[in-house]
Backbone as CSV, one residue per row, in Angstrom:
resi,resn,N_x,N_y,N_z,CA_x,CA_y,CA_z,C_x,C_y,C_z
1,MET,-7.311,18.072,-6.633,-6.669,16.488,-5.647,-5.121,16.461,-5.993
2,LYS,-4.511,15.882,-5.242,-3.299,15.471,-5.193,-3.357,14.498,-3.962
3,THR,-2.580,13.364,-4.569,-2.238,12.259,-3.351,-0.605,11.755,-4.005
4,ASP,0.343,11.626,-2.790,1.305,11.462,-2.849,1.697,10.234,-2.004
5,ILE,1.972,9.185,-2.896,1.885,7.327,-1.827,3.360,7.239,-2.238
6,ILE,3.381,6.339,-1.126,5.072,5.444,-1.336,4.412,4.094,-0.907
7,LEU,4.756,3.142,-1.794,4.611,1.831,-1.407,5.832,1.188,-1.195
8,ALA,6.217,0.389,-0.297,6.889,-0.187,0.151,6.664,-1.789,0.953
9,GLY,7.842,-2.463,0.866,7.610,-3.869,0.983,8.841,-4.569,-0.069
10,VAL,9.230,-6.192,0.153,9.861,-6.764,-0.388,9.486,-7.843,-1.609
11,GLY,10.317,-7.740,-2.360,9.945,-9.034,-3.578,9.010,-9.907,-3.492
12,GLY,7.807,-10.033,-4.256,7.140,-11.212,-4.188,5.912,-10.446,-3.108
13,GLN,5.733,-9.544,-2.683,4.608,-9.264,-1.846,3.445,-8.343,-2.577
14,GLY,3.909,-8.251,-3.881,2.591,-7.304,-4.685,2.540,-6.052,-4.621
15,ILE,3.519,-5.467,-4.412,3.695,-3.833,-4.466,3.515,-3.399,-5.922
16,LEU,3.932,-4.263,-7.041,3.571,-3.471,-8.164,2.409,-3.887,-8.707
17,SER,1.835,-4.864,-8.124,-0.293,-4.911,-8.274,-0.641,-3.546,-7.721
18,ILE,-0.391,-2.936,-6.857,-0.993,-2.189,-5.981,-0.504,-1.066,-6.707
19,ALA,0.551,-0.862,-7.699,0.630,0.358,-8.225,-0.122,0.293,-9.354
20,ALA,-0.044,-0.552,-9.614,-0.764,-0.946,-11.233,-2.160,-0.772,-10.941
21,THR,-2.740,-0.985,-10.023,-4.436,-0.836,-9.930,-4.494,0.425,-9.266
22,LEU,-3.509,1.422,-8.485,-3.837,2.655,-8.513,-3.536,3.030,-9.861
23,GLY,-2.649,3.560,-10.672,-2.655,3.970,-11.995,-3.695,3.318,-12.770
24,ALA,-3.732,2.495,-12.685,-5.232,2.025,-13.668,-6.272,2.932,-13.313
25,ALA,-6.801,3.324,-12.176,-7.886,3.607,-11.413,-7.682,5.296,-11.853
26,ALA,-6.118,5.672,-11.882,-5.789,7.237,-12.251,-6.088,7.625,-13.502
27,LEU,-5.939,6.739,-14.331,-5.832,7.089,-16.045,-7.226,6.514,-16.443
28,GLU,-8.101,5.565,-15.941,-9.419,5.826,-16.055,-10.150,7.077,-15.787
29,ASN,-9.694,7.854,-14.851,-10.363,9.061,-14.483,-9.624,10.191,-15.130
30,ASP,-8.725,10.331,-16.062,-8.094,11.441,-16.571,-7.154,12.201,-15.342
31,TRP,-6.994,11.598,-14.472,-5.931,12.373,-13.644,-4.337,12.182,-13.895
32,TYR,-3.635,13.029,-13.748,-2.019,12.463,-14.032,-1.730,11.959,-13.112
33,LEU,-0.300,11.024,-13.739,0.179,9.911,-12.768,1.434,9.861,-12.933
34,LYS,2.329,10.008,-12.106,3.632,9.734,-11.790,4.279,8.775,-11.028
35,GLN,5.487,7.557,-11.602,5.491,6.496,-11.025,6.916,6.341,-10.965
36,ALA,7.622,6.216,-10.068,9.200,5.488,-9.941,9.486,4.634,-9.205
37,GLU,10.088,3.497,-9.349,9.983,2.428,-8.237,11.710,1.985,-8.308
38,THR,11.933,1.370,-7.507,13.323,0.646,-7.318,13.468,-0.618,-6.652
39,HIS,13.641,-1.571,-7.359,13.303,-2.930,-6.523,15.236,-3.418,-6.522
40,GLY,15.198,-3.883,-5.345,16.616,-4.231,-4.977,16.981,-5.652,-4.345
41,MET,17.198,-6.507,-5.636,17.395,-7.963,-5.400,15.838,-8.642,-5.312
42,SER,14.618,-7.934,-6.051,13.436,-8.353,-5.665,12.885,-9.435,-5.518
43,GLN,13.425,-10.399,-6.566,13.312,-12.131,-6.809,13.605,-12.735,-5.568
44,ARG,14.745,-11.746,-4.631,14.777,-12.875,-3.152,14.703,-12.043,-2.281
45,GLY,13.303,-11.314,-2.247,13.040,-10.522,-1.070,13.221,-9.688,-0.585
46,GLY,14.090,-8.803,-1.717,14.882,-7.461,-1.351,13.692,-6.724,-1.360
47,ALA,14.377,-5.038,-0.870,13.059,-4.554,-0.914,12.905,-3.720,-2.116
48,VAL,11.740,-3.204,-2.140,11.061,-2.929,-3.444,10.264,-1.561,-3.042
49,VAL,9.990,-0.498,-3.561,9.600,0.998,-3.457,9.011,1.302,-4.390
50,SER,7.862,1.982,-4.225,7.420,3.212,-5.720,7.013,4.106,-4.956
51,HIS,7.507,5.290,-5.868,6.626,6.396,-5.240,5.532,6.806,-6.433
52,LEU,4.404,6.876,-6.008,3.251,6.947,-7.297,2.917,8.418,-6.571
53,ARG,2.274,9.047,-7.615,1.721,10.392,-7.431,0.557,10.553,-8.243
54,ILE,-0.506,11.148,-7.618,-1.339,11.137,-8.632,-2.164,12.123,-8.445
55,SER,-2.450,13.042,-9.349,-3.452,14.267,-8.947,-4.339,14.941,-10.452
56,ASP,-4.998,15.798,-10.347,-5.876,16.177,-11.144,-5.178,17.448,-11.922
57,LYS,-3.692,18.005,-11.840,-2.972,18.752,-12.211,-2.014,18.140,-12.294
58,PRO,-1.285,18.725,-13.269,0.151,18.250,-13.898,1.421,18.129,-12.849
59,ILE,1.997,16.969,-13.059,2.909,16.596,-12.173,4.444,16.937,-12.663
60,TYR,5.238,17.619,-11.807,6.297,17.403,-12.671,7.316,16.624,-12.217
61,SER,7.610,16.065,-11.075,8.383,15.358,-10.667,7.827,13.682,-10.058
62,ASP,8.466,12.504,-10.280,8.021,11.438,-10.404,8.580,11.185,-8.809
63,LEU,9.830,11.823,-8.089,10.018,11.150,-6.773,9.490,12.262,-5.674
64,ILE,8.740,11.750,-4.432,8.267,12.103,-3.443,9.455,12.673,-2.641
65,PRO,9.330,14.219,-2.338,10.419,14.547,-1.138,10.060,14.074,0.005
66,LYS,11.061,13.952,1.010,10.498,13.363,2.393,9.488,14.290,2.802
67,GLY,8.809,13.660,3.931,8.182,14.846,4.778,6.965,14.924,3.760
68,SER,6.444,14.560,2.787,5.432,15.209,2.038,4.573,13.946,1.606
69,ALA,4.859,12.763,1.709,3.613,11.614,1.380,2.710,11.664,2.007
70,ASN,1.495,11.594,1.298,0.142,11.395,1.940,-0.005,10.336,2.686
71,VAL,0.249,9.236,2.033,-0.139,8.021,2.515,1.138,6.654,2.338
72,ILE,1.576,6.232,3.034,2.454,5.099,3.207,1.974,3.668,3.103
73,ILE,2.029,2.891,1.962,1.111,1.783,2.154,2.412,0.690,2.462
74,SER,2.492,0.154,3.575,4.032,-0.849,3.530,3.412,-2.082,4.069
75,VAL,3.602,-3.137,2.992,3.158,-4.830,3.371,4.013,-5.383,3.936
76,GLU,4.765,-4.519,4.751,6.097,-5.384,5.664,6.513,-4.098,6.641
77,PRO,6.539,-4.630,7.911,6.315,-3.544,9.356,8.201,-2.900,9.075
78,MET,9.253,-3.564,9.008,10.646,-3.023,8.953,10.545,-2.096,7.416
79,GLU,9.896,-2.575,6.306,9.538,-1.502,5.317,8.979,-0.480,5.731
80,SER,8.313,-0.204,6.961,7.640,0.863,7.276,8.433,1.992,7.983
81,LEU,9.269,1.335,8.559,9.985,2.062,9.122,11.241,2.690,8.321
82,ARG,11.610,2.060,7.468,12.462,2.147,6.314,12.045,4.058,5.683
83,TYR,10.653,3.996,5.607,10.483,4.662,4.719,9.493,6.081,5.413
84,VAL,9.179,5.903,6.659,8.401,6.507,7.719,8.911,8.205,7.302
85,ASP,10.325,8.359,7.131,10.346,9.995,7.202,10.222,10.717,5.654
86,TYR,9.240,9.395,4.990,8.968,10.429,3.838,7.561,10.748,3.986
87,LEU,7.123,10.462,5.396,5.075,10.897,5.727,5.313,12.150,6.301
88,ALA,4.094,12.969,5.536,3.524,13.963,6.126,3.333,14.254,7.141
89,GLU,3.571,15.451,7.826,3.077,15.506,9.597,1.413,15.265,9.366
90,ASP,0.623,15.476,8.410,-0.807,14.921,8.454,-1.044,13.654,7.684
91,GLY,0.093,13.050,7.257,-0.214,11.865,6.425,-0.452,10.469,7.228
92,TYR,-0.849,9.455,6.178,-1.428,8.097,7.148,-0.281,7.172,6.530
93,LEU,-0.015,6.459,7.690,0.706,5.126,7.750,0.196,3.978,7.719
94,VAL,-0.114,2.841,6.580,-1.087,2.081,6.624,0.020,0.940,6.485
95,THR,0.459,-0.249,7.617,0.978,-1.032,7.514,0.861,-2.251,7.762
96,ASN,1.466,-3.195,7.204,0.978,-4.462,7.712,1.750,-4.974,8.915
97,THR,1.208,-5.660,9.814,2.043,-5.999,11.213,2.788,-7.333,10.908
98,LYS,2.456,-8.321,10.060,3.034,-9.631,9.689,4.781,-9.698,8.871
99,PRO,5.728,-9.525,9.975,6.999,-9.089,9.121,7.403,-10.301,8.251
100,PHE,8.417,-9.870,7.082,8.984,-11.076,6.477,10.422,-10.710,6.869
101,VAL,10.731,-11.969,7.544,12.184,-12.042,8.472,12.864,-12.634,7.114
102,ASN,14.046,-11.578,6.647,15.082,-12.454,5.284,16.072,-12.186,5.953
103,ILE,16.623,-11.452,7.127,17.853,-11.187,7.455,18.010,-11.284,9.009
104,PRO,19.050,-11.792,9.309,19.353,-12.377,10.547,19.439,-10.799,11.803
105,ASN,19.540,-9.985,11.405,19.314,-8.876,12.702,18.299,-7.703,12.268
106,TYR,17.056,-8.847,11.787,15.789,-8.107,11.675,15.262,-7.125,13.172
107,PRO,15.000,-5.999,13.305,14.530,-5.219,14.616,13.429,-6.323,15.163
108,ASP,13.979,-5.961,16.592,12.933,-6.048,17.635,11.483,-6.230,17.127
109,GLN,10.577,-7.451,16.720,9.539,-6.839,16.285,8.347,-6.301,17.319
110,GLU,8.324,-6.575,18.449,7.447,-5.964,19.431,7.656,-4.422,19.523
111,LYS,9.277,-4.081,19.802,9.652,-2.570,19.741,9.175,-1.913,18.319
112,LEU,9.442,-2.507,17.252,9.242,-1.916,16.217,7.522,-1.461,15.625
113,MET,6.776,-2.720,16.080,5.370,-2.303,16.088,5.342,-1.253,17.211
114,GLN,5.871,-1.472,18.213,5.197,-0.046,19.176,5.965,1.191,18.963
115,HIS,6.632,1.213,17.695,7.424,2.477,17.485,6.489,3.059,16.609
116,LEU,5.979,2.172,15.295,5.098,2.513,14.557,4.023,2.913,15.052
117,LYS,3.392,2.076,15.952,2.028,2.728,16.431,1.860,4.000,17.186
118,SER,3.156,3.843,17.224,3.257,5.472,18.246,3.064,6.834,17.166
119,LEU,3.016,6.762,15.894,3.047,7.641,14.841,1.696,8.123,15.169
120,GLN,1.024,9.232,14.382,0.068,10.262,14.427,-0.798,9.491,14.274
121,ASN,-0.881,8.977,12.674,-1.692,8.215,12.236,-1.359,7.359,11.253
122,VAL,-1.818,6.024,12.130,-1.555,4.660,11.727,-2.452,3.882,11.703
123,VAL,-2.257,2.988,10.470,-3.384,1.883,10.748,-2.500,0.724,10.501
124,ALA,-2.421,-0.482,11.539,-1.553,-1.191,11.522,-2.804,-2.520,11.647
125,ILE,-2.240,-3.340,10.628,-3.327,-4.405,10.105,-2.703,-5.940,9.953
126,ASP,-2.981,-6.747,10.272,-2.318,-8.102,10.124,-3.209,-8.727,8.390
127,ALA,-2.725,-8.223,7.379,-3.176,-8.366,6.160,-3.165,-10.157,5.536
128,ASP,-1.992,-10.235,6.142,-1.779,-11.909,5.701,-2.893,-12.539,6.535
129,GLN,-3.374,-12.417,7.935,-4.312,-13.236,8.333,-5.675,-13.025,8.095
130,ILE,-5.881,-11.639,7.601,-7.175,-11.484,6.770,-7.244,-12.180,5.266
131,ALA,-6.416,-11.886,4.749,-6.173,-12.670,3.311,-6.583,-13.998,3.671
132,ASN,-6.166,-15.010,4.550,-5.913,-16.473,4.641,-7.369,-16.416,5.275
133,ASP,-8.121,-15.570,6.121,-9.382,-15.575,6.506,-10.576,-15.987,5.609
134,LEU,-10.236,-15.251,4.541,-10.662,-14.974,3.015,-10.474,-15.966,2.174
135,LYS,-9.588,-16.852,2.434,-8.959,-17.857,1.403,-8.772,-17.315,0.299
136,ALA,-7.943,-16.232,0.600,-7.235,-15.630,-0.576,-5.790,-15.127,-0.087
137,ARG,-5.224,-16.052,0.363,-3.651,-15.765,0.608,-2.926,-14.827,0.008
138,ARG,-2.859,-15.031,-1.350,-2.207,-14.138,-2.287,-2.919,-12.708,-2.497
139,SER,-3.626,-12.392,-1.784,-4.214,-11.399,-2.173,-4.336,-10.111,-0.621
140,SER,-2.946,-10.906,-0.018,-2.830,-9.903,1.357,-2.203,-8.251,0.707
141,ASN,-1.986,-8.150,-0.286,-1.320,-6.722,-0.811,-2.913,-6.088,-1.065
142,ILE,-3.881,-6.602,-1.736,-4.913,-5.755,-2.144,-6.078,-5.740,-0.496
143,VAL,-5.287,-6.325,0.246,-6.208,-5.837,1.781,-5.727,-4.803,2.213
144,MET,-4.146,-4.757,2.052,-3.447,-3.451,2.295,-3.848,-2.167,1.508
145,LEU,-4.286,-2.570,0.461,-4.722,-1.339,-0.334,-6.292,-0.824,-0.285
146,GLY,-7.070,-1.993,0.233,-8.171,-1.573,0.937,-8.166,-0.763,2.225
147,ALA,-7.038,-1.110,2.807,-7.090,-0.341,4.176,-6.277,0.861,3.834
148,ALA,-5.861,1.460,2.977,-5.516,2.725,2.277,-6.489,3.636,1.886
149,ALA,-7.399,2.577,1.823,-8.488,3.531,0.773,-9.150,5.107,1.373
150,PRO,-9.297,4.726,2.451,-10.335,6.073,3.295,-9.097,7.307,2.603
151,PHE,-7.913,7.043,2.923,-7.040,8.124,3.161,-6.219,8.611,1.283
152,LEU,-6.987,7.958,0.599,-6.433,8.153,-0.653,-7.216,9.216,-1.895
153,ASN,-8.234,9.969,-1.072,-8.365,10.803,-2.151,-9.504,10.628,-3.138
154,MET,-9.525,8.681,-3.257,-10.900,8.651,-4.384,-11.622,7.344,-4.080
155,ASP,-12.753,7.509,-4.439,-13.791,6.610,-3.779,-13.593,5.374,-3.689
156,LEU,-13.941,4.252,-3.060,-13.867,2.878,-3.508,-14.309,2.394,-4.679
157,SER,-15.327,3.375,-5.312,-15.213,2.272,-6.620,-14.281,2.460,-7.643
158,VAL,-13.671,3.753,-7.413,-12.630,3.769,-8.302,-11.054,2.834,-8.320
159,LEU,-11.118,2.339,-7.105,-10.277,1.640,-6.804,-10.746,0.469,-7.104
160,GLU,-11.961,-0.489,-6.847,-12.554,-1.427,-7.486,-12.657,-1.337,-9.070
161,SER,-12.900,-0.282,-10.029,-12.327,-0.599,-11.272,-11.359,-0.576,-11.622
162,GLY,-10.103,0.378,-10.676,-8.752,-0.186,-11.648,-8.547,-1.687,-11.196
163,LEU,-9.293,-2.680,-10.083,-9.106,-3.693,-9.888,-9.364,-4.517,-10.848
164,LYS,-10.644,-4.331,-11.592,-11.348,-4.909,-12.470,-10.225,-5.208,-13.862
165,GLN,-9.725,-3.688,-13.970,-8.696,-3.507,-15.282,-7.218,-4.290,-15.228
166,ILE,-6.984,-4.577,-13.651,-5.526,-5.103,-13.811,-6.037,-6.617,-13.805
167,PHE,-6.969,-7.015,-12.935,-7.256,-8.679,-12.677,-8.109,-9.220,-13.612
168,GLY,-8.863,-8.415,-14.770,-10.210,-8.883,-15.376,-9.753,-10.168,-16.570
169,SER,-8.492,-9.976,-16.733,-7.770,-11.189,-17.892,-7.599,-11.814,-16.862
170,LYS,-7.667,-12.305,-15.173,-7.260,-13.609,-14.978,-8.823,-14.347,-14.600
171,GLY,-9.826,-13.761,-15.116,-11.032,-13.948,-14.626,-11.989,-13.766,-13.757
172,ASN,-13.257,-14.046,-13.605,-14.340,-13.429,-12.832,-13.326,-13.968,-11.448
173,GLU,-13.461,-15.232,-11.012,-13.052,-15.793,-9.712,-11.728,-14.930,-8.978
174,ILE,-10.758,-14.432,-9.963,-9.525,-14.041,-9.296,-10.181,-12.198,-8.708
175,VAL,-10.981,-11.632,-9.980,-11.591,-10.339,-9.667,-12.415,-10.274,-8.006
176,GLU,-13.194,-11.413,-8.010,-13.934,-11.456,-6.960,-13.141,-11.702,-5.824
177,MET,-12.155,-12.371,-5.606,-11.417,-12.789,-4.345,-10.770,-11.113,-4.398
178,ASN,-10.549,-10.695,-4.836,-9.487,-9.209,-4.787,-10.539,-8.156,-4.417
179,MET,-11.862,-8.245,-4.962,-12.861,-7.308,-4.291,-13.078,-7.453,-3.091
180,LYS,-13.237,-9.116,-2.461,-13.509,-9.454,-0.841,-12.296,-8.638,-0.283
181,ALA,-10.976,-8.890,-0.894,-9.770,-8.613,-0.271,-9.895,-7.107,-0.210
182,LEU,-10.035,-6.062,-0.909,-9.880,-4.799,-0.753,-11.422,-4.084,0.161
183,HIS,-12.476,-4.867,0.154,-13.635,-4.555,1.224,-13.065,-4.844,2.494
184,ALA,-12.429,-5.981,2.735,-12.134,-6.571,4.102,-10.908,-5.389,4.236
185,GLY,-10.198,-4.813,3.673,-8.798,-3.930,4.108,-9.781,-2.632,4.498
186,TYR,-10.903,-2.347,3.853,-11.593,-0.735,3.820,-11.996,-1.257,5.142
187,LYS,-12.830,-2.092,5.134,-14.145,-2.334,6.536,-12.685,-2.439,7.548
188,PHE,-11.787,-2.885,7.668,-10.910,-2.806,9.375,-10.150,-1.034,9.171
189,ALA,-9.883,-0.517,8.017,-9.603,0.786,8.326,-10.373,1.515,9.078
190,MET,-11.857,1.632,8.540,-12.645,2.200,8.976,-13.164,2.096,10.215
191,GLU,-12.868,1.048,10.856,-13.242,0.446,12.058,-11.940,0.519,13.306
192,ASN,-10.828,1.088,12.712,-9.501,0.959,13.350,-9.000,2.393,13.331
193,LYS,-9.114,3.247,12.306,-8.417,4.409,11.711,-8.229,5.633,13.390
């Protein structure tokens, strides 16, 4: 088993929480893990990207070459466009459809989504709306993780365990809220992949 994952978004969207959850899940299963992150003015809405590699065999590099990512999880559509060159031919792009418009020359949103949806394996999900519907506005990143779950080569129960480890210290209410978000994203992906 080997899964190369690009996590992309902007500061404050929970990229690092997704990475921490995946990392906790990997370590609990004694899998190997390598991760590299870049934060561009992340506290002001700058780009954040994480290369996350999980395998049952040793991993020798923490960076994912272009054209070889199995999954891109992007919590912002323009960030999907920025990293789509990393996606393998048979890889999956899981993208939020809700833009975070923080620059004056943000691309035309309709054309951007048309381009992303034209790719071979895409799950385009309004994770913000699903999180709002669950009354879990701050869990849209976990909705995204759930939407990517069918493509990560790990059971949903492994991700549930990772969530419990990362959010357990914040109390059962927070864990349960994130579990609902994870399952809502998973359900959407299974119905729309």
